[in-house]
Short mmCIF file of C-alpha atoms in Angstrom, two decimals:
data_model
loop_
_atom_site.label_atom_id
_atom_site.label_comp_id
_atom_site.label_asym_id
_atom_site.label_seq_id
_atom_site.Cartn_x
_atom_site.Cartn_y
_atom_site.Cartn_z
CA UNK A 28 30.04 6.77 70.69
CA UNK A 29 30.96 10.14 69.17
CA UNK A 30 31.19 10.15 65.12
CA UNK A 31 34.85 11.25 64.08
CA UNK A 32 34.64 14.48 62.02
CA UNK A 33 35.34 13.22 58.64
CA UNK A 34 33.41 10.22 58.91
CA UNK A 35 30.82 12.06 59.95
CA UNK A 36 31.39 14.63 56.61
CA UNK A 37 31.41 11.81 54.52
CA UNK A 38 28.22 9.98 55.81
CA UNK A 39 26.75 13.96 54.98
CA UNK A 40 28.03 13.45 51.70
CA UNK A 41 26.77 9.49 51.24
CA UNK A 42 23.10 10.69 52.43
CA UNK A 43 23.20 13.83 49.70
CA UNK A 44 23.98 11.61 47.24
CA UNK A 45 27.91 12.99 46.60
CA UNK A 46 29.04 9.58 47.46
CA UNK A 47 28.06 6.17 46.52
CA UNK A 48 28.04 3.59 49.36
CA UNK A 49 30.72 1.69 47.27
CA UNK A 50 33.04 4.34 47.29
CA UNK A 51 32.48 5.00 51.14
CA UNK A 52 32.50 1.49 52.34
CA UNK A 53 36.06 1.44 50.71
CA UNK A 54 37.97 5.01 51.50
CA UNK A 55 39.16 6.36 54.88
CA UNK A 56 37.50 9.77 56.31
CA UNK A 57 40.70 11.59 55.38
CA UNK A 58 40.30 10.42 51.35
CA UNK A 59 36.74 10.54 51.70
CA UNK A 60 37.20 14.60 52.53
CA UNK A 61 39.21 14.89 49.91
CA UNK A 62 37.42 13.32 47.99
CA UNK A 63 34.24 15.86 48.77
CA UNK A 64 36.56 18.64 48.59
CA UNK A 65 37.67 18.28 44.98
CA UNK A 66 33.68 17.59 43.80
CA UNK A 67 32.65 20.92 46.07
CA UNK A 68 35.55 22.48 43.90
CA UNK A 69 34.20 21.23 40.68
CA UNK A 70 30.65 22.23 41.10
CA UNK A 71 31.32 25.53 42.17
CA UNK A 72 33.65 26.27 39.44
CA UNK A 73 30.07 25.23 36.94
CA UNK A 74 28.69 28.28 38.78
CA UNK A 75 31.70 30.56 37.80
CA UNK A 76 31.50 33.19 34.64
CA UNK A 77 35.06 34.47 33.91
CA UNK A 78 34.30 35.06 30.28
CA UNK A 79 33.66 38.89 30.80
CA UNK A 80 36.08 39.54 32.86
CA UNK A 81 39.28 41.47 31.27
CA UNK A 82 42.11 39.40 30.26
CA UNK A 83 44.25 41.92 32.07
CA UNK A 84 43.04 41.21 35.24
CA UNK A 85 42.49 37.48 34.84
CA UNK A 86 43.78 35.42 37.59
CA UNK A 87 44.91 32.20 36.11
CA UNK A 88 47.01 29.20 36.57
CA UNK A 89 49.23 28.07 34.04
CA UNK A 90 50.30 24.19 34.66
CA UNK A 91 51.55 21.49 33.19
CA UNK A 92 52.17 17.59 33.84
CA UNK A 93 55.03 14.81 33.74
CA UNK A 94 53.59 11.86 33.03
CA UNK A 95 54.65 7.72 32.55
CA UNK A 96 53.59 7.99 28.96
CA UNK A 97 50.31 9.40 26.69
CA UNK A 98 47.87 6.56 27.91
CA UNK A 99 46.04 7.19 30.97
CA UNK A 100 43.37 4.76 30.08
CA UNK A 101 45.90 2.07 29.62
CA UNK A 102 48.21 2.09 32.96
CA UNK A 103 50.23 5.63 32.55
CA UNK A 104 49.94 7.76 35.66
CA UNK A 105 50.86 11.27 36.24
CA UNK A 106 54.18 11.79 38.10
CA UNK A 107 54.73 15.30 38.86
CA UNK A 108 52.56 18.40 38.60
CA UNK A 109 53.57 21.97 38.72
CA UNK A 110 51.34 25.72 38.20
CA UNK A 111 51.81 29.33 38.79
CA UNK A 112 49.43 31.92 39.64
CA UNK A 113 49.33 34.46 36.99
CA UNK A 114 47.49 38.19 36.98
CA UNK A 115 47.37 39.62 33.51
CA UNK A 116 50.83 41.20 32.35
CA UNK A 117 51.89 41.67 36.21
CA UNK A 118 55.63 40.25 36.71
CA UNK A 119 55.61 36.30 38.08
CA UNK A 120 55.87 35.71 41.46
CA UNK A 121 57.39 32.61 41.94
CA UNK A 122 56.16 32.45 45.26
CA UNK A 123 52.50 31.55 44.15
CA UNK A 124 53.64 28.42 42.35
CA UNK A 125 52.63 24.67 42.99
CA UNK A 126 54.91 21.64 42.66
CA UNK A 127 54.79 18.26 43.79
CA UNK A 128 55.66 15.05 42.99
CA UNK A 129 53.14 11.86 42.60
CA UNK A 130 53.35 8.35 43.55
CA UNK A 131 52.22 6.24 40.48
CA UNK A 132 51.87 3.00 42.15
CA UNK A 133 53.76 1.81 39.38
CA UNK A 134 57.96 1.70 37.50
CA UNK A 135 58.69 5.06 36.26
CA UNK A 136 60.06 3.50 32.29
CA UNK A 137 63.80 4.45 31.74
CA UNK A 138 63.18 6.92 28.76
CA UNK A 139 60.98 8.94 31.30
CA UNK A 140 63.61 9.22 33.85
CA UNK A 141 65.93 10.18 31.16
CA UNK A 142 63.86 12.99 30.01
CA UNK A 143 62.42 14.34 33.08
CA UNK A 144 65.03 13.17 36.04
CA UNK A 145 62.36 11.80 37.91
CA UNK A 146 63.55 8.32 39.24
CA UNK A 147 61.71 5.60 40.88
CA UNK A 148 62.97 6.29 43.96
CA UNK A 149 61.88 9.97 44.02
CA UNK A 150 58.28 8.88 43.38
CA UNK A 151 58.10 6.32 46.08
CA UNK A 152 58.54 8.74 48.89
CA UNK A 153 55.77 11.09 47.33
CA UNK A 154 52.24 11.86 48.19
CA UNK A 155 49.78 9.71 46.59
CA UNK A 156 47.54 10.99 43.27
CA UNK A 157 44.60 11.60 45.95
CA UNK A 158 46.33 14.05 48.00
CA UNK A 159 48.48 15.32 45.00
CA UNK A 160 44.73 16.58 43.49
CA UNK A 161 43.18 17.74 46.54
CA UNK A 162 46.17 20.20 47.04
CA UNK A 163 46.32 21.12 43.48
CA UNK A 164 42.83 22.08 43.20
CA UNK A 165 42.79 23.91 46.39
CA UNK A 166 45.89 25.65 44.48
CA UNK A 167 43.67 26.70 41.52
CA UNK A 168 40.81 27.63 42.70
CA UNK A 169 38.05 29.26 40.40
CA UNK A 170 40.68 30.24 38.24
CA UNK A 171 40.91 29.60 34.58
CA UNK A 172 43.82 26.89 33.49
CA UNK A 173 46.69 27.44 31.19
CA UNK A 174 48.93 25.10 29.08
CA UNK A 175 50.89 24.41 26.11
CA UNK A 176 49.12 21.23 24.03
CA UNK A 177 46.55 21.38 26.72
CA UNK A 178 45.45 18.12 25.04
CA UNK A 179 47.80 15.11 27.12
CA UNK A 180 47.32 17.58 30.77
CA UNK A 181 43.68 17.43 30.71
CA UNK A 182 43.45 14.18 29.55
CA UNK A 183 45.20 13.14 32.35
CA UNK A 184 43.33 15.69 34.26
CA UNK A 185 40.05 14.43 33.88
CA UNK A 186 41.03 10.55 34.28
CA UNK A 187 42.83 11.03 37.31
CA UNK A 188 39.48 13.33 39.30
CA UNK A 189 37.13 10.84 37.71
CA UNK A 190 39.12 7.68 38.87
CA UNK A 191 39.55 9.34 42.17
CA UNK A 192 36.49 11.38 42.62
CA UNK A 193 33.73 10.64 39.80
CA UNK A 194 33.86 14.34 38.39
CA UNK A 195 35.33 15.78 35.21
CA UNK A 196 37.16 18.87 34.87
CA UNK A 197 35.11 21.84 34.80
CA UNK A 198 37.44 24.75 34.47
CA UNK A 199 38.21 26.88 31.56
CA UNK A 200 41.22 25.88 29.59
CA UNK A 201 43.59 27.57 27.19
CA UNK A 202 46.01 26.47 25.06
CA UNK A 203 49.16 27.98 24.16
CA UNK A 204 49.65 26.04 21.13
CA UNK A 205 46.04 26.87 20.10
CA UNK A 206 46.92 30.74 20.89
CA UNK A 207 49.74 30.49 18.82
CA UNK A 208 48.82 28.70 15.73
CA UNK A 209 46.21 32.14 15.50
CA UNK A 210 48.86 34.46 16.25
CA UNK A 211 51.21 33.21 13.92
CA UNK A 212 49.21 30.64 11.53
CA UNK A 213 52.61 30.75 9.05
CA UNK A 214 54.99 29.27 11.22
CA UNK A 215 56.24 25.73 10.64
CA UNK A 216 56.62 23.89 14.49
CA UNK A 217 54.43 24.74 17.36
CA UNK A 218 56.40 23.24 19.60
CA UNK A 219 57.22 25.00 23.55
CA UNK A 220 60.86 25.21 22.70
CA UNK A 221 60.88 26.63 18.92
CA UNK A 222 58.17 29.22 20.43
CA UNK A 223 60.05 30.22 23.52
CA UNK A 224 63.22 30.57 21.47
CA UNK A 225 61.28 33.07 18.88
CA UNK A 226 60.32 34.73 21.94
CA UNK A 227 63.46 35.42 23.39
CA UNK A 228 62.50 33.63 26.34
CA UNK A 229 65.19 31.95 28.62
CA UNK A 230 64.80 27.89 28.24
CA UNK A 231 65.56 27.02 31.98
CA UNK A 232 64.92 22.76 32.96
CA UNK A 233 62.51 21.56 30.56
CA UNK A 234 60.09 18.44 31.20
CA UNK A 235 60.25 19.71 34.71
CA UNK A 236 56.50 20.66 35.31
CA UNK A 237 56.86 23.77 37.42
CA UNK A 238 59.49 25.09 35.10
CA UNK A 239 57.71 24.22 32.34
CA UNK A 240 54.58 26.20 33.49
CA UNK A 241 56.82 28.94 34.32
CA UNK A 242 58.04 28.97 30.67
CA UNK A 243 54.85 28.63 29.63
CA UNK A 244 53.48 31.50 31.74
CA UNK A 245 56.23 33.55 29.97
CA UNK A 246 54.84 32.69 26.83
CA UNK A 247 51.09 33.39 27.91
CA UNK A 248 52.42 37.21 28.88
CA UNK A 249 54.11 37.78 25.63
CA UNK A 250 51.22 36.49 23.62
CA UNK A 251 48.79 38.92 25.99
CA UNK A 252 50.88 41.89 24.41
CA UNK A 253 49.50 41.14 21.31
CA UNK A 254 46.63 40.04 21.86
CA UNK A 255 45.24 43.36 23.32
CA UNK A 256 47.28 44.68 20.56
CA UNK A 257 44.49 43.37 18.62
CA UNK A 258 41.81 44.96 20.82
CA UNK A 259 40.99 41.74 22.47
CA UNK A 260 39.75 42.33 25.96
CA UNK A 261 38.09 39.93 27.29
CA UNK A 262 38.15 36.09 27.50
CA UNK A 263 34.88 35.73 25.21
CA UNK A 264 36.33 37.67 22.76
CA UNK A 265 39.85 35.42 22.48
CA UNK A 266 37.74 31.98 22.41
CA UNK A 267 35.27 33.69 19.97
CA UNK A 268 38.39 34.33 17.70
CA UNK A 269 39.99 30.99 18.28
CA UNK A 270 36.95 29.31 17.38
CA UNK A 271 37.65 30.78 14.03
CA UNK A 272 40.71 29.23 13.47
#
């Protein structure tokens, strides 16, 4: 009898040592390819400099995540996750953006649908976290990650491909926050809104992840003004000056 395709891949991957007979025996061919497919884009991205490359012409994603709560090594699951493609100082096109809603096998609490909109009903139609990751790592790429208090998203990140896939994040991150505090170490509130404000940047839907990445992304351009301003070119020179501060 002829192998199926993805069964096949994933027998490949079980031989090669990319998956453990547990985690076979247990996962259908189409998780099991995803599953490959999100560790192929993690060790790939190990084999990826970006840190010479100039910030100007630095493809990155800037994301962000809606989540049940801060815990995700105590039941909170991601709910929604949203990114846009971003090339140096070039205007947004909003047609490179990511957005999709999760399924957290679990109640969305009241105070989250009050801040973010997203009901329980809205969740239970939605893809599952598996497929939610494999698209939104085929979505970034190689390219280096972007978000204000980078802290809870990767976090939730890393538990979510290492409870669905065994691998951690690998890609580059930046902080906003982190960028800001070094811009302007005087100010009082790092916050997204007090910053976008002092921007003079529009405050569209907030807690909504591809709006907030948007907004974010906004921020990440204004900040890019100044920091080449400064004579910063390259990505190894801004983390060697954040590493500073």
């Amino acid at each position: 009898m002829k192998q199926q395709k993805g069964v096949g891949r994933m027998w490949h991957l079980y031989k090669m040592g990319g998956i453990t007979p547990a985690i076979a025996s247990m996962m259908g061919s189409q998780n099991a390819q995803q599953m490959a497919f999100i560790r192929s884009v993690s060790k790939e991205q190990r084999k990826q400099s970006v840190l010479d490359t100039p910030l100007k012409e630095l493809e990155i994603v800037v994301f962000d995540l809606e989540t049940t709560g801060f815990y995700p090594y105590n039941g909170d699951e991601i709910i929604s996750a949203g990114g846009i493609i971003v090339r140096g100082d070039e205007p947004l096109d909003e047609s490179r953006t990511f957005y999709s809603l999760v399924n957290p096998r679990r109640k969305v609490p009241r105070h989250i649908t009050s801040l973010t909109g997203i009901t329980n009903d809205m969740v239970g139609d939605a893809p599952d976290l598996m497929q939610v990751l494999h698209d939104f790592m085929e979505f970034i790429g190689k390219r280096v990650l972007i978000a204000h208090g980078s802290g809870h998203d990767k976090q939730f990140l890393n538990a979510a491909l290492w409870r669905t896939s065994k691998v951690n994040l690998t890609h580059r991150v930046l902080d906003t926050m982190m960028v800001a505090k070094w811009l302007e170490p005087k100010r009082g509130t790092y916050g997204l809104d007090e910053l976008l404000e002092h921007a003079g940047i529009p405050v569209t839907e907030r807690h909504h992840a591809l709006q907030d990445a948007i907004m974010t992304a906004k921020l990440w351009q204004a900040y890019l003004k100044e920091i080449t301003f400064r004579n910063i070119t390259t990505l190894a020179d801004l983390y060697a000056y954040l590493s500073k501060h």
